[in-house]
N, CA and C of each residue as an Amber inpcrd file, in Angstrom:
protein
   447
  96.5250000  67.8220000 181.9160000  96.8540000  69.1880000 181.5670000
  98.3410000  69.3130000 181.2530000  99.1690000  68.6830000 182.0680000
 100.5990000  68.6970000 181.8490000 100.9640000  68.0250000 180.5270000
 100.3190000  66.9390000 180.2060000 100.5930000  66.2000000 178.9740000
 100.2250000  67.0480000 177.7650000  99.0990000  67.7310000 177.8380000
  98.6930000  68.5680000 176.7120000  99.7040000  69.6870000 176.4750000
 100.2070000  70.3140000 177.5300000 101.1920000  71.3680000 177.3780000
 102.4590000  70.8030000 176.7510000 102.9030000  69.6580000 177.2290000
 104.0940000  69.0140000 176.6810000 103.8890000  68.6730000 175.2150000
 102.7500000  68.1450000 174.8620000 102.4530000  67.7920000 173.4700000
 102.4520000  69.0340000 172.5790000 101.9300000  70.1200000 173.0970000
 101.8800000  71.3520000 172.3150000 103.2850000  71.8930000 172.0600000
 104.1310000  71.8580000 173.0410000 105.4880000  72.3930000 172.9170000
 106.3510000  71.5110000 172.0200000 106.2290000  70.2100000 172.1450000
 107.0890000  69.2860000 171.4070000 106.3870000  68.6270000 170.2320000
 105.3270000  69.2150000 169.7700000 104.5910000  68.6540000 168.6520000
 105.5150000  68.5430000 167.4360000 105.5200000  67.4020000 166.7410000
 106.4520000  67.2070000 165.6270000 106.2670000  68.1890000 164.4730000
 105.1020000  68.7740000 164.3230000 104.8790000  69.7110000 163.2340000
 105.2890000  71.1350000 163.5930000 105.5290000  71.3690000 164.8550000
 105.9360000  72.7040000 165.2890000 107.3960000  72.9300000 164.8970000
 107.6600000  74.0390000 164.2410000 109.0090000  74.3270000 163.7820000
 109.9070000  74.6760000 164.9620000 111.0680000  74.0200000 165.0090000
 112.0300000  74.3360000 166.0560000 112.7710000  75.6040000 165.6870000
 113.0910000  76.4100000 166.6700000 113.8130000  77.6570000 166.4320000
 115.3040000  77.4840000 166.6460000 115.7550000  76.2380000 166.8590000
 117.1760000  75.9950000 167.0390000 117.5040000  74.5990000 166.5410000
 118.7950000  74.3800000 166.3010000 119.2740000  73.0500000 165.9450000
 120.7300000  72.9570000 166.3840000 121.2160000  71.7460000 166.4920000
 122.6230000  71.5110000 166.8070000 123.1920000  70.7120000 165.6470000
 124.2550000  71.2420000 165.0110000 124.8060000  70.5350000 163.8620000
 125.7640000  69.4350000 164.3110000 126.3550000  68.7280000 163.3560000
 127.2350000  67.5910000 163.6490000 128.4490000  67.9840000 164.4800000
 128.8830000  69.2300000 164.3520000 130.0300000  69.7020000 165.1160000
 129.6610000  70.2060000 166.4940000 128.3940000  70.0630000 166.8870000
 127.9470000  70.5020000 168.1960000 127.7050000  72.0020000 168.2840000
 127.5990000  72.6690000 167.1320000 127.3880000  74.1150000 167.1180000
 125.8950000  74.4110000 167.1540000 125.4940000  75.2360000 168.1010000
 124.1040000  75.6130000 168.2600000 123.7330000  76.6750000 167.2360000
 122.6490000  76.4330000 166.4770000 122.1450000  77.3950000 165.5030000
 120.7480000  77.8010000 165.9390000 120.5290000  79.1030000 166.0440000
 119.2440000  79.6210000 166.4960000 118.6100000  80.4100000 165.3660000
 117.3530000  80.1000000 165.0640000 116.5950000  80.8540000 164.0620000
 115.8460000  81.9600000 164.7970000 115.8920000  83.1530000 164.2470000
 115.2330000  84.2920000 164.8790000 114.2600000  84.9380000 163.9170000
 113.2240000  85.5420000 164.4550000 112.2400000  86.2100000 163.6140000
 112.2380000  87.7230000 163.8020000 112.7230000  88.1920000 164.9360000
 112.6360000  89.6300000 165.1830000 113.8120000  90.1750000 165.9890000
 114.9520000  89.5320000 165.8800000 116.1170000  89.9540000 166.6390000
 117.0080000  90.8840000 165.8110000 117.4250000  91.9670000 166.4230000
 118.4000000  92.8660000 165.8100000 119.7970000  92.4460000 166.2730000
 120.8010000  92.8380000 165.5150000 122.1870000  92.5560000 165.8800000
 122.5090000  93.2760000 167.1920000 122.9850000  92.5440000 168.2070000
 123.3490000  93.2000000 169.4660000 124.4500000  94.2390000 169.2260000
 124.3790000  95.3350000 169.9390000 125.3830000  96.3990000 169.8510000
 125.6060000  96.8720000 168.4140000 124.5320000  96.9460000 167.6570000
 124.6540000  97.2820000 166.2340000 125.1980000  98.6920000 165.9970000
 125.1510000  99.5480000 166.9880000 125.7060000 100.8930000 166.8130000
 127.2290000 100.9030000 166.8740000 127.8330000  99.7980000 167.3430000
 129.2970000  99.7310000 167.3950000 129.8520000  98.7430000 166.3640000
 129.0290000  98.3670000 165.3930000 129.4460000  97.4300000 164.3490000
 130.5750000  98.0520000 163.5150000 131.5120000  97.2050000 163.0720000
 132.6140000  97.7440000 162.2650000 133.0850000  96.7410000 161.2200000
 133.7180000  97.2790000 160.1870000 134.2850000  96.4660000 159.1160000
 135.7860000  96.7350000 159.1020000 136.6220000  95.7200000 159.3520000
 138.0640000  95.9330000 159.2700000 138.4430000  96.4510000 157.8770000
 139.3110000  97.4450000 157.7930000 139.6360000  98.0780000 156.5110000
 140.0480000  97.0930000 155.4030000 140.7600000  96.0560000 155.7450000
 141.2400000  95.1200000 154.7230000 140.1330000  94.2410000 154.1440000
 139.0170000  94.1120000 154.8380000 137.9570000  93.1980000 154.3950000
 137.3590000  93.5500000 153.0380000 137.2720000  94.8030000 152.7200000
 136.6450000  95.1860000 151.4570000 137.6430000  95.1610000 150.3020000
 138.7070000  95.9560000 150.3780000 139.6630000  96.0230000 149.2630000
 140.4890000  94.7490000 149.0850000 140.9030000  94.1440000 150.1840000
 141.8020000  92.9960000 150.0950000 141.0760000  91.6460000 150.1090000
 139.7510000  91.6760000 150.2060000 138.9890000  90.4230000 150.2440000
 137.7970000  90.4800000 149.2920000 136.7630000  91.2390000 149.6190000
 135.5450000  91.2200000 148.8110000 135.6960000  91.8530000 147.4310000
 136.6410000  92.7590000 147.2720000 136.8480000  93.3690000 145.9540000
 138.1450000  92.8920000 145.2920000 138.8280000  91.9570000 145.9370000
 140.1030000  91.4610000 145.4120000 139.8860000  90.3960000 144.3440000
 140.4430000  90.6460000 143.1820000 140.3330000  89.6770000 142.0820000
 141.3730000  88.5730000 142.1740000 142.2590000  88.6540000 143.1910000
 143.2980000  87.6350000 143.3540000 143.1820000  86.8480000 144.6580000
 142.3440000  87.3010000 145.5910000 142.1960000  86.5850000 146.8720000
 141.6180000  85.1990000 146.6030000 142.2100000  84.1990000 147.1750000
 141.8240000  82.8160000 146.8770000 140.3470000  82.5250000 147.1800000
 139.8120000  83.1200000 148.2150000 138.4040000  82.9140000 148.5600000
 137.5400000  84.0700000 148.0620000 138.0430000  85.2940000 148.1510000
 137.2470000  86.4690000 147.8260000 137.0500000  86.7470000 146.3510000
 137.8860000  86.1570000 145.4770000 137.8230000  86.5460000 144.0600000
 136.5000000  86.2170000 143.3820000 135.8380000  85.1500000 143.7960000
 134.5330000  84.8350000 143.1850000 133.4850000  85.8580000 143.6160000
 133.5660000  86.3240000 144.8390000 132.6580000  87.3680000 145.3200000
 132.9950000  88.6930000 144.6380000 134.2930000  88.9370000 144.4530000
 134.7370000  90.1780000 143.8150000 134.1880000  90.2950000 142.3940000
 134.1450000  89.1890000 141.6710000 133.6000000  89.2320000 140.3100000
 132.1630000  89.7400000 140.3070000 131.3710000  89.2520000 141.2550000
 129.9620000  89.6610000 141.3220000 129.8330000  91.1080000 141.7750000
 130.5160000  91.4690000 142.8490000 130.4020000  92.8390000 143.3580000
 130.9560000  93.8570000 142.3590000 132.0280000  93.5180000 141.6770000
 132.5780000  94.4180000 140.6580000 131.6300000  94.5420000 139.4660000
 130.9770000  93.4450000 139.1040000 130.0050000  93.5030000 138.0040000
 128.8280000  94.4140000 138.3590000 128.5770000  94.5630000 139.6460000
 127.5020000  95.4550000 140.1070000 127.9680000  96.9050000 140.2170000
 129.2610000  97.1470000 139.9630000 129.7800000  98.5110000 139.9650000
 130.6520000  98.8840000 141.1490000 130.8170000  97.9960000 142.1220000
 131.6700000  98.3120000 143.2660000 133.1340000  98.1700000 142.8720000
 133.9580000  99.1110000 143.3580000 135.4020000  99.0590000 143.1280000
 136.1080000  99.9160000 144.1770000 137.4170000 100.0920000 144.0170000
 138.2040000 100.8470000 144.9960000 137.7770000 102.3140000 145.0740000
 137.2310000 102.8390000 144.0090000 136.8260000 104.2480000 143.9960000
 135.5580000 104.5210000 144.7990000 134.7190000 103.5040000 144.9820000
 133.4650000 103.7070000 145.7230000 133.3290000 102.7360000 146.8960000
 134.4670000 102.3310000 147.4510000 134.4570000 101.3690000 148.5460000
 133.6840000 101.8890000 149.7660000 133.6620000 103.2120000 149.9670000
 132.9110000 103.7840000 151.1020000 131.4040000 103.5600000 150.9350000
 130.9310000 103.5930000 149.7080000 129.5220000 103.3070000 149.4270000
 129.2070000 101.8460000 149.7630000 130.1190000 100.9540000 149.4010000
 129.9870000  99.5280000 149.7090000 129.9380000  99.3330000 151.2250000
 130.8730000  99.9510000 151.9220000 130.9360000  99.8540000 153.3790000
 129.6520000 100.3810000 154.0200000 129.2010000 101.5330000 153.5630000
 127.9800000 102.1400000 154.1120000 126.7740000 101.2160000 153.9360000
 126.6500000 100.6040000 152.7650000 125.5410000  99.6830000 152.5170000
 125.5680000  98.4680000 153.4230000 126.7590000  97.8970000 153.6170000
 126.8880000  96.7290000 154.5020000 126.5850000  97.0990000 155.9510000
 127.0740000  98.2450000 156.3810000 126.7990000  98.7010000 157.7510000
 125.3040000  98.9670000 157.9550000 124.6430000  99.5050000 156.9470000
 123.1930000  99.7400000 157.0460000 122.4320000  98.4300000 157.2120000
 122.8650000  97.3880000 156.5190000 122.2230000  96.0810000 156.6840000
 122.3840000  95.6090000 158.1250000 123.6010000  95.7090000 158.6510000
 123.8580000  95.2600000 160.0340000 123.0420000  96.0450000 161.0490000
 122.8880000  97.3260000 160.8320000 122.2080000  98.1820000 161.8120000
 120.6850000  98.1350000 161.7170000 120.1600000  97.8090000 160.5340000
 118.7170000  97.9680000 160.3300000 117.9300000  96.6970000 160.0520000
 118.5970000  95.6340000 159.6470000 117.8620000  94.4270000 159.2810000
 117.7990000  93.4400000 160.4440000 116.9410000  92.4640000 160.2870000
 116.7170000  91.4440000 161.3200000 117.7280000  90.3070000 161.1670000
 118.2210000  89.8170000 162.2860000 119.1130000  88.6570000 162.2850000
 118.2880000  87.4300000 161.9070000 118.7500000  86.6760000 160.9110000
 118.0030000  85.4900000 160.4990000 118.4910000  84.2300000 161.2040000
 119.7420000  84.2450000 161.6440000 120.2800000  83.0550000 162.3120000
 121.4570000  83.4580000 163.1810000 121.6050000  82.7680000 164.3180000
 122.7420000  82.9530000 165.2150000 123.4290000  81.6090000 165.3410000
 124.7460000  81.6140000 165.1570000 125.5150000  80.3780000 165.2770000
 126.4820000  80.5670000 166.4360000 126.3000000  79.7680000 167.4940000
 127.1540000  79.8690000 168.6750000 128.2710000  78.8480000 168.6050000
 129.4530000  79.2750000 169.0050000 130.5880000  78.3610000 169.0700000
 131.4410000  78.7460000 170.2740000 132.5480000  78.0600000 170.4600000
 133.4410000  78.3790000 171.5630000 134.0600000  79.7620000 171.4120000
 134.1670000  80.2580000 170.1970000 134.8410000  81.5270000 169.9290000
 133.9190000  82.7340000 169.9950000 132.6150000  82.5080000 170.0380000
 131.6640000  83.6090000 170.0820000 130.4060000  83.2740000 169.3160000
 129.7210000  84.3010000 168.8400000 128.4790000  84.1070000 168.0940000
 128.5630000  84.7860000 166.7400000 128.1580000  84.0420000 165.7110000
 128.0580000  84.5970000 164.3680000 126.5990000  84.9310000 164.1100000
 126.3810000  86.0700000 163.4910000 125.0360000  86.5450000 163.1860000
 124.8950000  86.6530000 161.6710000 123.8730000  86.0300000 161.1420000
 123.6090000  86.0730000 159.7120000 122.4610000  87.0460000 159.4860000
 122.7170000  88.0190000 158.6160000 121.7310000  89.0610000 158.3460000
 121.6410000  89.2540000 156.8390000 120.4190000  89.2180000 156.3230000
 120.1970000  89.4510000 154.9050000 119.5490000  90.8080000 154.7050000
 119.8910000  91.4160000 153.5950000 119.3030000  92.7150000 153.2920000
 119.5950000  93.1050000 151.8560000 119.0760000  94.2420000 151.4610000
 119.2690000  94.7290000 150.0990000 120.3350000  95.8120000 150.0830000
 121.1790000  95.7320000 149.0780000 122.2890000  96.6410000 148.9120000
 122.1260000  97.3650000 147.5850000 122.1050000  98.7020000 147.6490000
 122.0400000  99.4650000 146.4030000 123.4320000  99.5390000 145.8170000
 123.5520000  99.2280000 144.5510000 124.8460000  99.2030000 143.8850000
 125.1070000 100.5190000 143.1500000 126.3620000 100.7740000 142.7840000
 126.6660000 101.9630000 141.9760000 125.9500000 101.9400000 140.6230000
 125.5660000 100.7530000 140.1500000 124.8160000 100.6220000 138.8950000
 123.3330000 100.9070000 139.0860000 122.9540000 101.3210000 140.3140000
 121.5620000 101.6580000 140.6690000 120.6260000 100.4520000 140.6420000
 121.1810000  99.2670000 140.8480000 120.3560000  98.0690000 141.0100000
 120.3710000  97.6980000 142.4830000 119.4300000  96.8810000 142.8820000
 119.3800000  96.3840000 144.2530000 119.7300000  94.9100000 144.2090000
 120.6710000  94.5010000 145.0620000 120.9900000  93.0810000 145.1580000
 120.7510000  92.6260000 146.5860000 120.2730000  91.4090000 146.7130000
 120.0820000  90.8330000 148.0410000 121.4020000  90.2090000 148.4700000
 121.8090000  90.5460000 149.6860000 123.1030000  90.1280000 150.1930000
 122.9330000  89.4410000 151.5410000 123.6720000  88.3690000 151.7310000
 123.7480000  87.7290000 153.0570000 125.0520000  88.1850000 153.6870000
 124.9650000  88.7540000 154.8790000 126.1530000  89.2170000 155.5850000
 126.3520000  88.3830000 156.8390000 127.6110000  88.2250000 157.2190000
 127.9720000  87.4820000 158.4270000 128.7600000  88.4210000 159.3250000
 128.3570000  88.4760000 160.5790000 128.9990000  89.3210000 161.5860000
 129.3320000  88.4410000 162.7740000 130.3760000  88.7480000 163.5050000
 130.7450000  87.9560000 164.6770000 130.9580000  88.8730000 165.8730000
 130.4990000  88.3840000 167.0180000 130.8690000  88.9970000 168.2950000
 131.6380000  87.9160000 169.0340000 132.9390000  88.1250000 169.1080000
 133.7880000  87.1170000 169.7310000 133.6170000  87.1250000 171.2460000
 133.8940000  85.9790000 171.8520000 133.8310000  85.8500000 173.2950000
 134.7070000  86.9420000 173.9140000 134.2120000  87.5940000 174.9240000
 134.8760000  88.6880000 175.6430000 134.9450000  89.9840000 174.8250000
 134.2360000  90.0620000 173.7100000 134.1460000  91.2870000 172.9200000
 132.6930000  91.7370000 172.9180000 132.4380000  92.9710000 172.5380000
 131.0540000  93.4440000 172.4960000 130.6680000  94.0260000 171.1420000
 131.6450000  94.4250000 170.3350000 131.3460000  95.0430000 169.0400000
 131.2770000  93.9990000 167.9340000 130.1910000  94.0080000 167.1530000
 130.0890000  93.0750000 166.0300000 131.0920000  93.4460000 164.9380000
 131.8300000  92.4370000 164.4690000 132.8260000  92.6230000 163.4180000
 132.3570000  91.9340000 162.1480000 132.5260000  92.6010000 161.0280000
 132.1560000  92.0510000 159.7280000 133.0600000  90.8630000 159.3920000
 132.4460000  89.7820000 158.8930000 133.1980000  88.6010000 158.4700000
 133.1860000  88.4880000 156.9510000 131.9890000  88.4440000 156.3620000
 131.8870000  88.3130000 154.9160000 130.4940000  88.6860000 154.4450000
 130.3660000  88.7580000 153.1380000 129.0660000  89.0130000 152.5040000
 129.0960000  88.3550000 151.1390000 127.9240000  87.9450000 150.6960000
 127.8160000  87.4220000 149.3370000 126.3900000  87.6010000 148.8510000
 126.2410000  87.8210000 147.5460000 124.9060000  87.9860000 146.9750000
 124.1390000  86.6730000 147.0190000 122.8480000  86.7820000 147.2410000
 121.9780000  85.6040000 147.1860000 120.8390000  85.8970000 146.2110000
 120.3380000  84.8710000 145.6130000 119.2830000  85.0550000 144.6250000
 117.9680000  85.4200000 145.3000000 117.2650000  86.3130000 144.6530000
 115.9610000  86.7510000 145.1390000 115.1450000  87.1520000 143.9320000
 113.8510000  86.9860000 144.0250000 112.9640000  87.3550000 142.9100000
 112.9810000  88.8580000 142.6590000 113.3850000  89.6550000 143.6660000
 113.3390000  91.1140000 143.5510000 114.6790000  91.7440000 143.2130000
 115.7010000  90.9570000 142.8780000 117.0150000  91.5210000 142.6440000
 117.5350000  91.1860000 141.2670000 118.6280000  91.8370000 140.9190000
 119.2410000  91.6520000 139.6130000 120.1980000  90.4650000 139.6020000
 120.7250000  90.0490000 140.7630000 121.7160000  88.9750000 140.8230000
 121.0410000  87.6440000 140.9040000
């Protein structure tokens, strides 16, 4: 009886819900987890204008090209912020990455653009060790059969 239970749990065809990468970082796959403390989620003010919408930021400029092509800009940054916050508050966490600094939460969802299209976006949020409020890290469009991007 014990052997059968062990075989069922560790069966090679059974999908694992976690993995450890080469750097020793634990990654957990989730099917129905919401972002912890999602009502206190926040986006630092500089993240949108100075990063995701910046055409000169060394890392953000490629994302800015896509988001700007969808109609986001400095004039409607509050709409962008609202859409990202809605994803964090309402969608399911697809993956949790634990490290010494805290936990990163990956959440995918649909974002309505000023051009009235829907794009699928992957967002990253972090709850740092000794903190409780999820902080926005980044977002980028991902391809989906149901989106324009």
